[in-house]
Amino acid sequence: MSFDYSEFKKLRDKYAKAADEEWDKFLAEFLLEMGLEALTRTKDNTPVDTGLARNMWQLGDSHNVIRYVKGENQRYQGDVSRSKAPTIKSVKRSGGDLIIEIYNNVEYISHIEDGHKLRGGKGKYQGIHMARNAIALVEKRIPAEFEKRFKTWVENLEEI
């Protein structure tokens, strides 16, 4: 007596693929949420003069449009509007790692973050470390938050 197992194999492969896709989606959504928390904390910790440095913090594939105000000193208004919000596509895979970037394209942001020498060699401006500190706080929360979310995710898994 013979039996054709091909349909069972197809079903097994389909289930395995769906499970992998759901797992990847869960991880990406979790990482995106943690990244957004770090971004919010970073923005909150960034000092404001014109608002440009604070408003230019971005996450993943988000894009910002800067509006300039022409006036006596032609300074930045610092009014930034999002043209595209970060999505789970903001989370990139590199080998076995998932990566999400927080970045700022303002020319002087590294001087605010890490510090710099003062003009004339009169000491050093200590950096504020707004991104570093925000990321460190979120990293401490990740294990407990992940465990809680993972348990909920497993409980809500539906069979195909």
Short mmCIF file of C-alpha atoms in Angstrom, two decimals, residues 67-142:
data_model
loop_
_atom_site.label_atom_id
_atom_site.label_comp_id
_atom_site.label_asym_id
_atom_site.label_seq_id
_atom_site.Cartn_x
_atom_site.Cartn_y
_atom_site.Cartn_z
CA ARG A 67 10.87 74.99 5.80
CA TYR A 68 13.20 77.98 5.74
CA VAL A 69 12.20 81.43 6.89
CA LYS A 70 13.85 84.27 5.01
CA GLY A 71 14.31 87.26 7.20
CA GLU A 72 16.94 89.53 8.63
CA ASN A 73 19.19 86.68 9.71
CA GLN A 74 17.79 83.95 7.39
CA ARG A 75 17.58 81.39 10.19
CA TYR A 76 15.81 78.07 10.08
CA GLN A 77 12.28 78.17 11.36
CA GLY A 78 12.72 74.62 12.58
CA ASP A 79 9.25 73.72 11.40
CA VAL A 80 9.49 70.21 10.04
CA SER A 81 6.63 68.17 8.63
CA ARG A 82 6.75 64.44 8.01
CA SER A 83 6.17 63.40 4.46
CA LYS A 84 6.52 59.71 5.29
CA ALA A 85 6.23 58.02 8.67
CA PRO A 86 8.53 55.14 9.62
CA THR A 87 7.13 51.68 8.93
CA ILE A 88 8.32 48.13 9.55
CA LYS A 89 10.16 48.52 6.25
CA SER A 90 12.41 50.88 8.25
CA VAL A 91 13.78 47.78 9.97
CA LYS A 92 16.57 46.31 7.86
CA ARG A 93 18.09 42.84 8.02
CA SER A 94 21.84 42.34 7.91
CA GLY A 95 22.62 38.64 8.18
CA GLY A 96 20.97 37.49 11.39
CA ASP A 97 20.63 41.03 12.78
CA LEU A 98 17.71 43.41 12.57
CA ILE A 99 18.76 47.05 12.41
CA ILE A 100 16.92 50.33 12.76
CA GLU A 101 18.75 53.63 12.44
CA ILE A 102 18.22 56.87 14.28
CA TYR A 103 20.02 59.66 12.53
CA ASN A 104 20.26 63.40 12.14
CA ASN A 105 21.66 65.13 9.07
CA VAL A 106 22.28 68.48 10.77
CA GLU A 107 25.92 69.41 10.19
CA TYR A 108 26.71 70.27 13.81
CA ILE A 109 24.73 67.52 15.59
CA SER A 110 27.85 65.53 16.49
CA HIS A 111 29.20 68.58 18.35
CA ILE A 112 26.04 68.71 20.46
CA GLU A 113 25.98 64.93 21.00
CA ASP A 114 29.69 64.30 21.69
CA GLY A 115 31.08 67.71 22.58
CA HIS A 116 33.87 69.75 20.98
CA LYS A 117 36.79 72.03 21.76
CA LEU A 118 35.93 75.65 22.34
CA ARG A 119 37.36 78.35 20.12
CA GLY A 120 40.71 79.64 21.17
CA GLY A 121 41.54 76.44 23.06
CA LYS A 122 39.62 77.65 26.13
CA GLY A 123 38.37 74.27 27.26
CA LYS A 124 35.87 71.82 25.93
CA TYR A 125 32.10 71.83 25.54
CA GLN A 126 30.84 68.59 27.07
CA GLY A 127 28.37 66.79 24.84
CA ILE A 128 24.77 66.29 25.88
CA HIS A 129 24.59 62.68 24.59
CA MET A 130 20.90 62.99 23.83
CA ALA A 131 20.86 60.00 21.44
CA ARG A 132 23.29 57.84 23.42
CA ASN A 133 21.37 58.32 26.68
CA ALA A 134 17.97 57.75 25.07
CA ILE A 135 19.13 54.54 23.38
CA ALA A 136 20.69 53.28 26.63
CA LEU A 137 17.40 53.81 28.51
CA VAL A 138 15.40 51.97 25.85
CA GLU A 139 17.96 49.13 25.67
CA LYS A 140 17.50 48.52 29.40
CA ARG A 141 13.74 48.15 28.90
CA ILE A 142 13.95 45.81 25.90
#
